[in-house]
GROMACS .gro file of C-alpha atoms in nm:
model
  137
    1UNK     CA    1   4.140   3.388   5.560
    2UNK     CA    2   4.342   3.226   5.876
    3UNK     CA    3   4.293   2.883   5.997
    4UNK     CA    4   4.071   2.887   6.330
    5UNK     CA    5   4.243   2.752   6.610
    6UNK     CA    6   4.041   2.796   6.949
    7UNK     CA    7   4.304   2.963   7.169
    8UNK     CA    8   4.189   2.779   7.517
    9UNK     CA    9   4.308   2.462   7.385
   10UNK     CA   10   4.646   2.370   7.472
   11UNK     CA   11   4.907   2.328   7.181
   12UNK     CA   12   4.882   1.941   6.980
   13UNK     CA   13   5.105   1.730   7.139
   14UNK     CA   14   5.373   1.521   6.946
   15UNK     CA   15   5.258   1.155   7.082
   16UNK     CA   16   4.979   0.892   7.049
   17UNK     CA   17   4.745   1.116   7.226
   18UNK     CA   18   4.807   1.386   7.014
   19UNK     CA   19   4.528   1.618   6.863
   20UNK     CA   20   4.502   1.692   6.521
   21UNK     CA   21   4.337   2.037   6.503
   22UNK     CA   22   4.108   2.024   6.200
   23UNK     CA   23   4.180   2.318   5.930
   24UNK     CA   24   3.839   2.504   5.909
   25UNK     CA   25   3.772   2.778   5.660
   26UNK     CA   26   3.704   2.870   5.315
   27UNK     CA   27   4.050   2.853   5.193
   28UNK     CA   28   4.181   2.516   5.322
   29UNK     CA   29   3.808   2.400   5.157
   30UNK     CA   30   3.912   2.569   4.825
   31UNK     CA   31   4.288   2.436   4.836
   32UNK     CA   32   4.128   2.065   4.895
   33UNK     CA   33   3.910   2.092   4.587
   34UNK     CA   34   4.172   2.244   4.394
   35UNK     CA   35   4.388   1.978   4.465
   36UNK     CA   36   4.061   1.696   4.457
   37UNK     CA   37   3.976   1.821   4.093
   38UNK     CA   38   4.376   1.814   4.010
   39UNK     CA   39   4.412   1.437   4.054
   40UNK     CA   40   4.058   1.430   3.921
   41UNK     CA   41   4.155   1.556   3.594
   42UNK     CA   42   4.491   1.391   3.592
   43UNK     CA   43   4.304   1.037   3.618
   44UNK     CA   44   4.079   1.106   3.361
   45UNK     CA   45   4.354   1.202   3.152
   46UNK     CA   46   4.541   0.915   3.197
   47UNK     CA   47   4.199   0.728   3.122
   48UNK     CA   48   4.206   0.865   2.845
   49UNK     CA   49   4.522   0.828   2.692
   50UNK     CA   50   4.515   0.460   2.787
   51UNK     CA   51   4.181   0.459   2.535
   52UNK     CA   52   4.312   0.602   2.278
   53UNK     CA   53   4.655   0.396   2.302
   54UNK     CA   54   4.421   0.094   2.332
   55UNK     CA   55   4.220   0.165   1.994
   56UNK     CA   56   4.560   0.279   1.819
   57UNK     CA   57   4.677  -0.080   1.947
   58UNK     CA   58   4.359  -0.240   1.804
   59UNK     CA   59   4.341  -0.040   1.493
   60UNK     CA   60   4.704  -0.158   1.408
   61UNK     CA   61   4.610  -0.542   1.498
   62UNK     CA   62   4.278  -0.484   1.257
   63UNK     CA   63   4.481  -0.326   0.986
   64UNK     CA   64   4.757  -0.629   1.007
   65UNK     CA   65   4.468  -0.882   0.995
   66UNK     CA   66   4.312  -0.736   0.720
   67UNK     CA   67   4.674  -0.742   0.536
   68UNK     CA   68   4.694  -1.114   0.620
   69UNK     CA   69   4.359  -1.201   0.500
   70UNK     CA   70   4.419  -0.997   0.161
   71UNK     CA   71   4.776  -1.252   0.129
   72UNK     CA   72   4.557  -1.493   0.163
   73UNK     CA   73   4.343  -1.472  -0.049
   74UNK     CA   74   4.572  -1.358  -0.324
   75UNK     CA   75   4.776  -1.694  -0.255
   76UNK     CA   76   4.450  -1.870  -0.362
   77UNK     CA   77   4.380  -1.724  -0.662
   78UNK     CA   78   4.714  -1.756  -0.739
   79UNK     CA   79   4.680  -2.165  -0.661
   80UNK     CA   80   4.321  -2.156  -0.842
   81UNK     CA   81   4.487  -2.012  -1.157
   82UNK     CA   82   4.747  -2.247  -1.171
   83UNK     CA   83   4.524  -2.552  -1.123
   84UNK     CA   84   4.269  -2.411  -1.378
   85UNK     CA   85   4.620  -2.374  -1.637
   86UNK     CA   86   4.693  -2.730  -1.536
   87UNK     CA   87   4.346  -2.850  -1.614
   88UNK     CA   88   4.343  -2.656  -1.986
   89UNK     CA   89   4.668  -2.799  -2.077
   90UNK     CA   90   4.527  -3.133  -1.981
   91UNK     CA   91   4.211  -3.063  -2.156
   92UNK     CA   92   4.405  -2.923  -2.437
   93UNK     CA   93   4.641  -3.241  -2.481
   94UNK     CA   94   4.309  -3.467  -2.463
   95UNK     CA   95   4.153  -3.310  -2.714
   96UNK     CA   96   4.463  -3.350  -2.957
   97UNK     CA   97   4.505  -3.654  -2.891
   98UNK     CA   98   4.164  -3.710  -2.999
   99UNK     CA   99   4.215  -3.529  -3.340
  100UNK     CA  100   4.515  -3.704  -3.378
  101UNK     CA  101   4.331  -4.044  -3.337
  102UNK     CA  102   4.049  -3.950  -3.545
  103UNK     CA  103   4.257  -3.832  -3.855
  104UNK     CA  104   4.482  -4.135  -3.843
  105UNK     CA  105   4.184  -4.340  -3.868
  106UNK     CA  106   4.044  -4.172  -4.120
  107UNK     CA  107   4.321  -4.195  -4.323
  108UNK     CA  108   4.362  -4.557  -4.271
  109UNK     CA  109   4.019  -4.610  -4.352
  110UNK     CA  110   4.106  -4.405  -4.729
  111UNK     CA  111   4.477  -4.557  -4.782
  112UNK     CA  112   4.523  -4.868  -4.594
  113UNK     CA  113   4.131  -5.001  -4.601
  114UNK     CA  114   4.082  -5.226  -4.345
  115UNK     CA  115   4.448  -5.348  -4.256
  116UNK     CA  116   4.439  -5.605  -3.962
  117UNK     CA  117   4.826  -5.578  -3.804
  118UNK     CA  118   4.810  -5.177  -3.871
  119UNK     CA  119   4.498  -5.161  -3.630
  120UNK     CA  120   4.663  -5.336  -3.310
  121UNK     CA  121   4.961  -5.144  -3.349
  122UNK     CA  122   4.740  -4.840  -3.373
  123UNK     CA  123   4.496  -4.921  -3.025
  124UNK     CA  124   4.877  -4.973  -2.849
  125UNK     CA  125   4.946  -4.647  -2.935
  126UNK     CA  126   4.633  -4.489  -2.860
  127UNK     CA  127   4.659  -4.688  -2.524
  128UNK     CA  128   5.008  -4.555  -2.423
  129UNK     CA  129   4.870  -4.203  -2.555
  130UNK     CA  130   4.551  -4.220  -2.276
  131UNK     CA  131   4.823  -4.311  -2.007
  132UNK     CA  132   5.066  -4.026  -2.095
  133UNK     CA  133   4.713  -3.787  -2.056
  134UNK     CA  134   4.618  -3.950  -1.721
  135UNK     CA  135   4.959  -3.943  -1.639
  136UNK     CA  136   4.921  -3.554  -1.619
  137UNK     CA  137   4.614  -3.562  -1.360
   0.00000   0.00000   0.00000
């Protein structure tokens, strides 16, 4: 199949008045269709690769955000554990303080009796102990 050109027409000119003879026939049409199909396939593959690249980037970003969130949760748990240990040790110190006070009071009531000066000294000591425990908080 060759291009169909009318024989009686003058040859095309090379100027502003040039006449373009359209390619007519089955072969040029198939070639143009094939070129168009190749262009569409290239565009489609570029779009697919672009979408795949975007999906991979989004997945990496999401994984990074999840890791950061896990790290924040781990840090919060460590801080909470440390805080609860401090509260436990302060409560234990207060409990020991009260037990010591109660045992000294029993001992004083049995051995010393109702002494006056010892009770005042004990109140001062007790106030100092309470101040030390309050300083823990």
